Amino acid sequence: MKRVTFVLAVATVTAVSLSGCQAQQPTAPDSSATVSSTPAQADEPTAQESAQVWADETFGTFTAFTVTGSGADEIIFPDDAKAGFYTITWAPGHWVNEDSYAQVYGEDGTFHEAGTTDYMGDSASVAYGLDPTAGPAGWIGVEAGAGDWSVTVSPISALPPLPETGGYDAYLYAGAEQPVVFSSTNSGRVNVQQFNGIDPTDSILPQQDFTAVGTLLAGPSVVNVQRDSVSPWTRSTN
């Protein structure tokens, strides 16, 4: 931050009365009224706050909303929510039915792979509408085997920062470019996709050993982490 130095020029003026009265003596300045010359310093935004501003400017913002249901249903995205993320919570034991997942479709009815939640745990989140070549997102299709469920749709800027360990979730990444390994503690497959809102970016792909190895591109960006195992994944640079 640049430091601005203020130079104060002080002029002493002596007023003398010529009306025949005794000349008035100069008055000493009141040091108690000195004004500080140091400007107030505004806090710099954090990396996460900068990423949130980027997310609102790139993908837009809207008021989050929640829909509950049971079995097959469709949740239509409002016009201002064509890009965002949704969190789905299922009833315990939903995974026994293979048709228990949810997925996103475009306005033209095409399947959007980035918006699928297919997870044996009780809750998962995924970002959608991030690939500009795929067209606007239209709705979430909840499949018949999902049982009782609750879906909350939120703007991208509400995503948490990418942690060192996590679950089947979406995140904001605001760091530098770096080589990275996502691995599951239970050897379950981990799939990681990164999106910058400009072009489709699939920087990290699942490998045969079930870890995701590649390069995490410089942020700000959105990262979807999807996995087979309910055990958490960990992130490392080696």
PDB file of C-alpha atoms in Angstrom:
ATOM      1  CA  MET A   1       0.000   0.000   0.000  1.00  0.00           C
ATOM      2  CA  LYS A   2       1.410   3.379  -0.893  1.00  0.00           C
ATOM      3  CA  ARG A   3       2.147   5.669   2.025  1.00  0.00           C
ATOM      4  CA  VAL A   4       1.084   9.253   1.452  1.00  0.00           C
ATOM      5  CA  THR A   5       3.134  11.858   3.327  1.00  0.00           C
ATOM      6  CA  PHE A   6       1.463  15.079   4.072  1.00  0.00           C
ATOM      7  CA  VAL A   7       3.605  18.208   4.474  1.00  0.00           C
ATOM      8  CA  LEU A   8       1.902  20.793   6.550  1.00  0.00           C
ATOM      9  CA  ALA A   9       3.013  24.380   6.004  1.00  0.00           C
ATOM     10  CA  VAL A  10       2.486  26.360   9.153  1.00  0.00           C
ATOM     11  CA  ALA A  11       2.318  30.145   8.890  1.00  0.00           C
ATOM     12  CA  THR A  12       2.336  32.339  12.004  1.00  0.00           C
ATOM     13  CA  VAL A  13       0.406  35.515  11.599  1.00  0.00           C
ATOM     14  CA  THR A  14       0.776  38.336  14.158  1.00  0.00           C
ATOM     15  CA  ALA A  15      -2.103  40.715  14.303  1.00  0.00           C
ATOM     16  CA  VAL A  16      -1.239  44.186  15.574  1.00  0.00           C
ATOM     17  CA  SER A  17      -3.858  46.778  16.494  1.00  0.00           C
ATOM     18  CA  LEU A  18      -3.032  50.333  15.347  1.00  0.00           C
ATOM     19  CA  SER A  19      -6.005  52.047  17.010  1.00  0.00           C
ATOM     20  CA  GLY A  20      -3.979  53.331  19.875  1.00  0.00           C
ATOM     21  CA  CYS A  21      -4.534  50.295  22.085  1.00  0.00           C
ATOM     22  CA  GLN A  22      -1.720  48.043  23.190  1.00  0.00           C
ATOM     23  CA  ALA A  23      -0.669  45.540  20.473  1.00  0.00           C
ATOM     24  CA  GLN A  24      -2.144  42.084  20.949  1.00  0.00           C
ATOM     25  CA  GLN A  25       0.285  39.242  21.591  1.00  0.00           C
ATOM     26  CA  PRO A  26       0.284  36.225  19.238  1.00  0.00           C
ATOM     27  CA  THR A  27      -1.821  33.298  20.394  1.00  0.00           C
ATOM     28  CA  ALA A  28      -0.118  29.897  20.696  1.00  0.00           C
ATOM     29  CA  PRO A  29      -1.772  27.160  18.605  1.00  0.00           C
ATOM     30  CA  ASP A  30      -3.960  24.648  20.438  1.00  0.00           C
ATOM     31  CA  SER A  31      -2.090  21.361  20.233  1.00  0.00           C
ATOM     32  CA  SER A  32      -5.150  19.496  21.491  1.00  0.00           C
ATOM     33  CA  ALA A  33      -6.948  20.142  18.174  1.00  0.00           C
ATOM     34  CA  THR A  34      -4.273  18.501  16.003  1.00  0.00           C
ATOM     35  CA  VAL A  35      -5.819  16.363  13.217  1.00  0.00           C
ATOM     36  CA  SER A  36      -4.107  13.092  12.325  1.00  0.00           C
ATOM     37  CA  SER A  37      -2.568  13.077   8.866  1.00  0.00           C
ATOM     38  CA  THR A  38      -2.702   9.254   8.553  1.00  0.00           C
ATOM     39  CA  PRO A  39      -5.595   8.125   6.328  1.00  0.00           C
ATOM     40  CA  ALA A  40      -7.858   5.272   7.479  1.00  0.00           C
ATOM     41  CA  GLN A  41      -6.740   1.914   6.083  1.00  0.00           C
ATOM     42  CA  ALA A  42      -9.391  -0.303   4.497  1.00  0.00           C
ATOM     43  CA  ASP A  43      -9.058  -4.065   4.997  1.00  0.00           C
ATOM     44  CA  GLU A  44      -7.951  -5.941   1.892  1.00  0.00           C
ATOM     45  CA  PRO A  45     -10.467  -8.591   0.744  1.00  0.00           C
ATOM     46  CA  THR A  46      -9.516 -12.193   1.469  1.00  0.00           C
ATOM     47  CA  ALA A  47      -8.963 -14.672  -1.358  1.00  0.00           C
ATOM     48  CA  GLN A  48     -12.365 -16.230  -0.626  1.00  0.00           C
ATOM     49  CA  GLU A  49     -14.103 -12.835  -0.704  1.00  0.00           C
ATOM     50  CA  SER A  50     -12.466 -12.037  -4.052  1.00  0.00           C
ATOM     51  CA  ALA A  51     -13.600 -15.425  -5.385  1.00  0.00           C
ATOM     52  CA  GLN A  52     -17.148 -14.705  -4.211  1.00  0.00           C
ATOM     53  CA  VAL A  53     -17.186 -11.402  -6.084  1.00  0.00           C
ATOM     54  CA  TRP A  54     -15.907 -13.211  -9.186  1.00  0.00           C
ATOM     55  CA  ALA A  55     -18.622 -15.863  -8.796  1.00  0.00           C
ATOM     56  CA  ASP A  56     -21.411 -13.274  -8.631  1.00  0.00           C
ATOM     57  CA  GLU A  57     -20.036 -11.418 -11.656  1.00  0.00           C
ATOM     58  CA  THR A  58     -19.511 -14.616 -13.682  1.00  0.00           C
ATOM     59  CA  PHE A  59     -22.511 -16.776 -12.782  1.00  0.00           C
ATOM     60  CA  GLY A  60     -24.963 -14.307 -11.254  1.00  0.00           C
ATOM     61  CA  THR A  61     -26.709 -14.402  -7.922  1.00  0.00           C
ATOM     62  CA  PHE A  62     -30.188 -15.199  -6.618  1.00  0.00           C
ATOM     63  CA  THR A  63     -31.990 -15.984  -3.406  1.00  0.00           C
ATOM     64  CA  ALA A  64     -31.417 -19.589  -2.303  1.00  0.00           C
ATOM     65  CA  PHE A  65     -34.504 -21.786  -2.108  1.00  0.00           C
ATOM     66  CA  THR A  66     -35.401 -25.258  -0.829  1.00  0.00           C
ATOM     67  CA  VAL A  67     -37.750 -27.884  -2.277  1.00  0.00           C
ATOM     68  CA  THR A  68     -38.765 -31.114  -0.529  1.00  0.00           C
ATOM     69  CA  GLY A  69     -40.376 -34.201  -1.978  1.00  0.00           C
ATOM     70  CA  SER A  70     -40.414 -37.977  -2.257  1.00  0.00           C
ATOM     71  CA  GLY A  71     -39.557 -40.147  -5.231  1.00  0.00           C
ATOM     72  CA  ALA A  72     -39.425 -38.838  -8.799  1.00  0.00           C
ATOM     73  CA  ASP A  73     -39.832 -35.108  -9.340  1.00  0.00           C
ATOM     74  CA  GLU A  74     -38.469 -32.134 -11.275  1.00  0.00           C
ATOM     75  CA  ILE A  75     -37.208 -28.851  -9.846  1.00  0.00           C
ATOM     76  CA  ILE A  76     -37.314 -26.080 -12.440  1.00  0.00           C
ATOM     77  CA  PHE A  77     -34.577 -23.444 -12.224  1.00  0.00           C
ATOM     78  CA  PRO A  78     -35.822 -19.829 -12.138  1.00  0.00           C
ATOM     79  CA  ASP A  79     -34.429 -17.535 -14.836  1.00  0.00           C
ATOM     80  CA  ASP A  80     -31.829 -16.089 -12.466  1.00  0.00           C
ATOM     81  CA  ALA A  81     -30.636 -19.524 -11.263  1.00  0.00           C
ATOM     82  CA  LYS A  82     -29.368 -21.107 -14.493  1.00  0.00           C
ATOM     83  CA  ALA A  83     -25.959 -21.532 -12.831  1.00  0.00           C
ATOM     84  CA  GLY A  84     -25.456 -22.372  -9.163  1.00  0.00           C
ATOM     85  CA  PHE A  85     -25.143 -25.408  -6.956  1.00  0.00           C
ATOM     86  CA  TYR A  86     -27.638 -27.655  -5.240  1.00  0.00           C
ATOM     87  CA  THR A  87     -27.386 -29.699  -2.072  1.00  0.00           C
ATOM     88  CA  ILE A  88     -29.537 -32.810  -1.813  1.00  0.00           C
ATOM     89  CA  THR A  89     -30.260 -34.654   1.409  1.00  0.00           C
ATOM     90  CA  TRP A  90     -31.760 -38.133   1.210  1.00  0.00           C
ATOM     91  CA  ALA A  91     -33.476 -40.312   3.776  1.00  0.00           C
ATOM     92  CA  PRO A  92     -31.072 -42.789   5.423  1.00  0.00           C
ATOM     93  CA  GLY A  93     -30.634 -45.985   3.407  1.00  0.00           C
ATOM     94  CA  HIS A  94     -31.641 -44.437   0.072  1.00  0.00           C
ATOM     95  CA  TRP A  95     -28.670 -46.084  -1.635  1.00  0.00           C
ATOM     96  CA  VAL A  96     -30.285 -49.552  -1.561  1.00  0.00           C
ATOM     97  CA  ASN A  97     -32.299 -48.398  -4.587  1.00  0.00           C
ATOM     98  CA  GLU A  98     -30.086 -47.883  -7.644  1.00  0.00           C
ATOM     99  CA  ASP A  99     -32.444 -45.160  -8.947  1.00  0.00           C
ATOM    100  CA  SER A 100     -31.771 -42.843  -6.023  1.00  0.00           C
ATOM    101  CA  TYR A 101     -29.717 -40.176  -7.759  1.00  0.00           C
ATOM    102  CA  ALA A 102     -30.422 -36.669  -9.074  1.00  0.00           C
ATOM    103  CA  GLN A 103     -29.144 -34.977 -12.225  1.00  0.00           C
ATOM    104  CA  VAL A 104     -29.386 -31.705 -14.141  1.00  0.00           C
ATOM    105  CA  TYR A 105     -30.822 -31.267 -17.632  1.00  0.00           C
ATOM    106  CA  GLY A 106     -30.447 -28.349 -19.991  1.00  0.00           C
ATOM    107  CA  GLU A 107     -33.340 -26.231 -21.190  1.00  0.00           C
ATOM    108  CA  ASP A 108     -33.232 -28.308 -24.365  1.00  0.00           C
ATOM    109  CA  GLY A 109     -33.523 -31.558 -22.387  1.00  0.00           C
ATOM    110  CA  THR A 110     -29.886 -32.590 -22.777  1.00  0.00           C
ATOM    111  CA  PHE A 111     -28.123 -34.292 -19.875  1.00  0.00           C
ATOM    112  CA  HIS A 112     -25.580 -32.130 -18.010  1.00  0.00           C
ATOM    113  CA  GLU A 113     -22.971 -34.455 -16.543  1.00  0.00           C
ATOM    114  CA  ALA A 114     -21.557 -31.826 -14.179  1.00  0.00           C
ATOM    115  CA  GLY A 115     -24.871 -31.657 -12.304  1.00  0.00           C
ATOM    116  CA  THR A 116     -25.187 -35.303 -11.232  1.00  0.00           C
ATOM    117  CA  THR A 117     -25.316 -36.394  -7.580  1.00  0.00           C
ATOM    118  CA  ASP A 118     -25.033 -40.171  -7.303  1.00  0.00           C
ATOM    119  CA  TYR A 119     -23.808 -40.894  -3.826  1.00  0.00           C
ATOM    120  CA  MET A 120     -24.298 -43.525  -1.141  1.00  0.00           C
ATOM    121  CA  GLY A 121     -24.070 -40.982   1.677  1.00  0.00           C
ATOM    122  CA  ASP A 122     -26.969 -39.005   3.062  1.00  0.00           C
ATOM    123  CA  SER A 123     -26.046 -35.599   1.583  1.00  0.00           C
ATOM    124  CA  ALA A 124     -24.123 -34.244  -1.410  1.00  0.00           C
ATOM    125  CA  SER A 125     -23.741 -31.008  -3.331  1.00  0.00           C
ATOM    126  CA  VAL A 126     -22.739 -30.268  -6.914  1.00  0.00           C
ATOM    127  CA  ALA A 127     -22.341 -27.131  -9.027  1.00  0.00           C
ATOM    128  CA  TYR A 128     -24.223 -26.906 -12.327  1.00  0.00           C
ATOM    129  CA  GLY A 129     -24.533 -24.588 -15.335  1.00  0.00           C
ATOM    130  CA  LEU A 130     -20.776 -23.897 -15.404  1.00  0.00           C
ATOM    131  CA  ASP A 131     -19.935 -24.996 -18.953  1.00  0.00           C
ATOM    132  CA  PRO A 132     -20.801 -22.174 -21.379  1.00  0.00           C
ATOM    133  CA  THR A 133     -20.783 -24.633 -24.292  1.00  0.00           C
ATOM    134  CA  ALA A 134     -23.529 -26.775 -22.737  1.00  0.00           C
ATOM    135  CA  GLY A 135     -26.220 -24.097 -22.706  1.00  0.00           C
ATOM    136  CA  PRO A 136     -28.425 -22.950 -19.814  1.00  0.00           C
ATOM    137  CA  ALA A 137     -29.517 -25.453 -17.179  1.00  0.00           C
ATOM    138  CA  GLY A 138     -33.230 -26.179 -17.113  1.00  0.00           C
ATOM    139  CA  TRP A 139     -34.108 -28.401 -14.177  1.00  0.00           C
ATOM    140  CA  ILE A 140     -33.039 -31.012 -11.634  1.00  0.00           C
ATOM    141  CA  GLY A 141     -34.480 -34.469 -12.179  1.00  0.00           C
ATOM    142  CA  VAL A 142     -34.785 -36.476  -8.948  1.00  0.00           C
ATOM    143  CA  GLU A 143     -35.132 -40.168  -9.705  1.00  0.00           C
ATOM    144  CA  ALA A 144     -37.878 -42.444  -8.384  1.00  0.00           C
ATOM    145  CA  GLY A 145     -35.718 -44.383  -5.935  1.00  0.00           C
ATOM    146  CA  ALA A 146     -34.546 -41.352  -3.960  1.00  0.00           C
ATOM    147  CA  GLY A 147     -37.168 -41.765  -1.213  1.00  0.00           C
ATOM    148  CA  ASP A 148     -37.790 -38.659   0.873  1.00  0.00           C
ATOM    149  CA  TRP A 149     -35.434 -35.838  -0.097  1.00  0.00           C
ATOM    150  CA  SER A 150     -34.729 -32.134   0.326  1.00  0.00           C
ATOM    151  CA  VAL A 151     -32.934 -29.989  -2.275  1.00  0.00           C
ATOM    152  CA  THR A 152     -31.521 -26.515  -1.618  1.00  0.00           C
ATOM    153  CA  VAL A 153     -30.408 -24.458  -4.637  1.00  0.00           C
ATOM    154  CA  SER A 154     -27.877 -21.677  -3.948  1.00  0.00           C
ATOM    155  CA  PRO A 155     -25.713 -19.204  -5.904  1.00  0.00           C
ATOM    156  CA  ILE A 156     -22.098 -20.147  -6.675  1.00  0.00           C
ATOM    157  CA  SER A 157     -20.764 -17.422  -4.358  1.00  0.00           C
ATOM    158  CA  ALA A 158     -22.209 -19.331  -1.368  1.00  0.00           C
ATOM    159  CA  LEU A 159     -19.791 -22.247  -1.940  1.00  0.00           C
ATOM    160  CA  PRO A 160     -17.174 -22.887   0.767  1.00  0.00           C
ATOM    161  CA  PRO A 161     -13.449 -22.678  -0.032  1.00  0.00           C
ATOM    162  CA  LEU A 162     -11.721 -25.853  -1.249  1.00  0.00           C
ATOM    163  CA  PRO A 163     -10.403 -27.633   1.883  1.00  0.00           C
ATOM    164  CA  GLU A 164      -7.579 -30.119   2.418  1.00  0.00           C
ATOM    165  CA  THR A 165     -10.119 -32.881   3.005  1.00  0.00           C
ATOM    166  CA  GLY A 166     -13.813 -33.097   2.141  1.00  0.00           C
ATOM    167  CA  GLY A 167     -16.744 -34.996   0.730  1.00  0.00           C
ATOM    168  CA  TYR A 168     -18.991 -35.257  -2.332  1.00  0.00           C
ATOM    169  CA  ASP A 169     -19.305 -31.510  -2.696  1.00  0.00           C
ATOM    170  CA  ALA A 170     -18.609 -28.355  -4.708  1.00  0.00           C
ATOM    171  CA  TYR A 171     -16.144 -25.660  -3.678  1.00  0.00           C
ATOM    172  CA  LEU A 172     -14.613 -22.312  -4.636  1.00  0.00           C
ATOM    173  CA  TYR A 173     -10.882 -22.331  -5.357  1.00  0.00           C
ATOM    174  CA  ALA A 174      -8.912 -19.077  -5.174  1.00  0.00           C
ATOM    175  CA  GLY A 175      -5.329 -20.350  -5.018  1.00  0.00           C
ATOM    176  CA  ALA A 176      -2.407 -20.620  -7.404  1.00  0.00           C
ATOM    177  CA  GLU A 177      -1.780 -23.254 -10.066  1.00  0.00           C
ATOM    178  CA  GLN A 178      -0.314 -26.393  -8.531  1.00  0.00           C
ATOM    179  CA  PRO A 179       0.106 -30.125  -9.124  1.00  0.00           C
ATOM    180  CA  VAL A 180      -2.339 -31.991  -6.931  1.00  0.00           C
ATOM    181  CA  VAL A 181      -3.535 -35.447  -5.902  1.00  0.00           C
ATOM    182  CA  PHE A 182      -7.015 -36.170  -4.558  1.00  0.00           C
ATOM    183  CA  SER A 183      -7.146 -39.578  -2.892  1.00  0.00           C
ATOM    184  CA  SER A 184      -9.787 -41.445  -0.910  1.00  0.00           C
ATOM    185  CA  THR A 185      -8.936 -43.052   2.404  1.00  0.00           C
ATOM    186  CA  ASN A 186     -11.096 -46.014   1.379  1.00  0.00           C
ATOM    187  CA  SER A 187      -9.695 -46.401  -2.158  1.00  0.00           C
ATOM    188  CA  GLY A 188     -12.946 -45.183  -3.666  1.00  0.00           C
ATOM    189  CA  ARG A 189     -12.839 -43.449  -7.045  1.00  0.00           C
ATOM    190  CA  VAL A 190     -12.489 -39.671  -6.873  1.00  0.00           C
ATOM    191  CA  ASN A 191     -13.438 -37.507  -9.850  1.00  0.00           C
ATOM    192  CA  VAL A 192     -12.531 -33.812  -9.843  1.00  0.00           C
ATOM    193  CA  GLN A 193     -13.604 -31.175 -12.353  1.00  0.00           C
ATOM    194  CA  GLN A 194     -12.630 -27.512 -12.380  1.00  0.00           C
ATOM    195  CA  PHE A 195     -14.553 -24.731 -14.121  1.00  0.00           C
ATOM    196  CA  ASN A 196     -13.611 -21.098 -14.727  1.00  0.00           C
ATOM    197  CA  GLY A 197     -16.779 -19.952 -16.508  1.00  0.00           C
ATOM    198  CA  ILE A 198     -14.954 -19.205 -19.758  1.00  0.00           C
ATOM    199  CA  ASP A 199     -14.216 -22.596 -21.286  1.00  0.00           C
ATOM    200  CA  PRO A 200     -14.930 -26.158 -20.146  1.00  0.00           C
ATOM    201  CA  THR A 201     -12.018 -27.178 -17.942  1.00  0.00           C
ATOM    202  CA  ASP A 202     -11.562 -30.764 -16.864  1.00  0.00           C
ATOM    203  CA  SER A 203      -8.138 -30.451 -15.292  1.00  0.00           C
ATOM    204  CA  ILE A 204      -8.150 -33.574 -13.123  1.00  0.00           C
ATOM    205  CA  LEU A 205      -9.368 -37.000 -14.229  1.00  0.00           C
ATOM    206  CA  PRO A 206      -9.842 -40.270 -12.323  1.00  0.00           C
ATOM    207  CA  GLN A 207      -6.937 -42.704 -12.758  1.00  0.00           C
ATOM    208  CA  GLN A 208      -6.871 -46.483 -12.676  1.00  0.00           C
ATOM    209  CA  ASP A 209      -5.647 -46.429  -9.073  1.00  0.00           C
ATOM    210  CA  PHE A 210      -8.806 -44.479  -8.133  1.00  0.00           C
ATOM    211  CA  THR A 211      -6.986 -41.255  -7.258  1.00  0.00           C
ATOM    212  CA  ALA A 212      -7.433 -38.005  -9.144  1.00  0.00           C
ATOM    213  CA  VAL A 213      -4.058 -36.697 -10.287  1.00  0.00           C
ATOM    214  CA  GLY A 214      -3.420 -33.578 -12.325  1.00  0.00           C
ATOM    215  CA  THR A 215      -3.006 -29.824 -12.163  1.00  0.00           C
ATOM    216  CA  LEU A 216      -5.272 -27.557 -10.179  1.00  0.00           C
ATOM    217  CA  LEU A 217      -5.395 -24.445 -12.353  1.00  0.00           C
ATOM    218  CA  ALA A 218      -5.125 -20.982 -10.840  1.00  0.00           C
ATOM    219  CA  GLY A 219      -8.343 -19.602  -9.393  1.00  0.00           C
ATOM    220  CA  PRO A 220     -10.825 -18.193  -9.085  1.00  0.00           C
ATOM    221  CA  SER A 221     -12.745 -21.265 -10.182  1.00  0.00           C
ATOM    222  CA  VAL A 222     -15.357 -23.813  -9.134  1.00  0.00           C
ATOM    223  CA  VAL A 223     -14.333 -27.360  -8.242  1.00  0.00           C
ATOM    224  CA  ASN A 224     -16.722 -30.327  -8.215  1.00  0.00           C
ATOM    225  CA  VAL A 225     -15.496 -33.366  -6.273  1.00  0.00           C
ATOM    226  CA  GLN A 226     -17.495 -36.558  -6.852  1.00  0.00           C
ATOM    227  CA  ARG A 227     -16.630 -39.971  -5.430  1.00  0.00           C
ATOM    228  CA  ASP A 228     -17.759 -43.543  -4.909  1.00  0.00           C
ATOM    229  CA  SER A 229     -16.763 -43.989  -1.284  1.00  0.00           C
ATOM    230  CA  VAL A 230     -18.378 -42.433   1.772  1.00  0.00           C
ATOM    231  CA  SER A 231     -14.940 -41.984   3.340  1.00  0.00           C
ATOM    232  CA  PRO A 232     -13.465 -38.490   2.926  1.00  0.00           C
ATOM    233  CA  TRP A 233     -10.864 -37.568   0.340  1.00  0.00           C
ATOM    234  CA  THR A 234      -7.623 -35.758   1.058  1.00  0.00           C
ATOM    235  CA  ARG A 235      -5.735 -33.270  -1.117  1.00  0.00           C
ATOM    236  CA  SER A 236      -1.953 -33.139  -1.417  1.00  0.00           C
ATOM    237  CA  THR A 237       0.657 -31.723  -3.793  1.00  0.00           C
ATOM    238  CA  ASN A 238       2.795 -34.846  -4.102  1.00  0.00           C
TER     239      ASN A 238
END
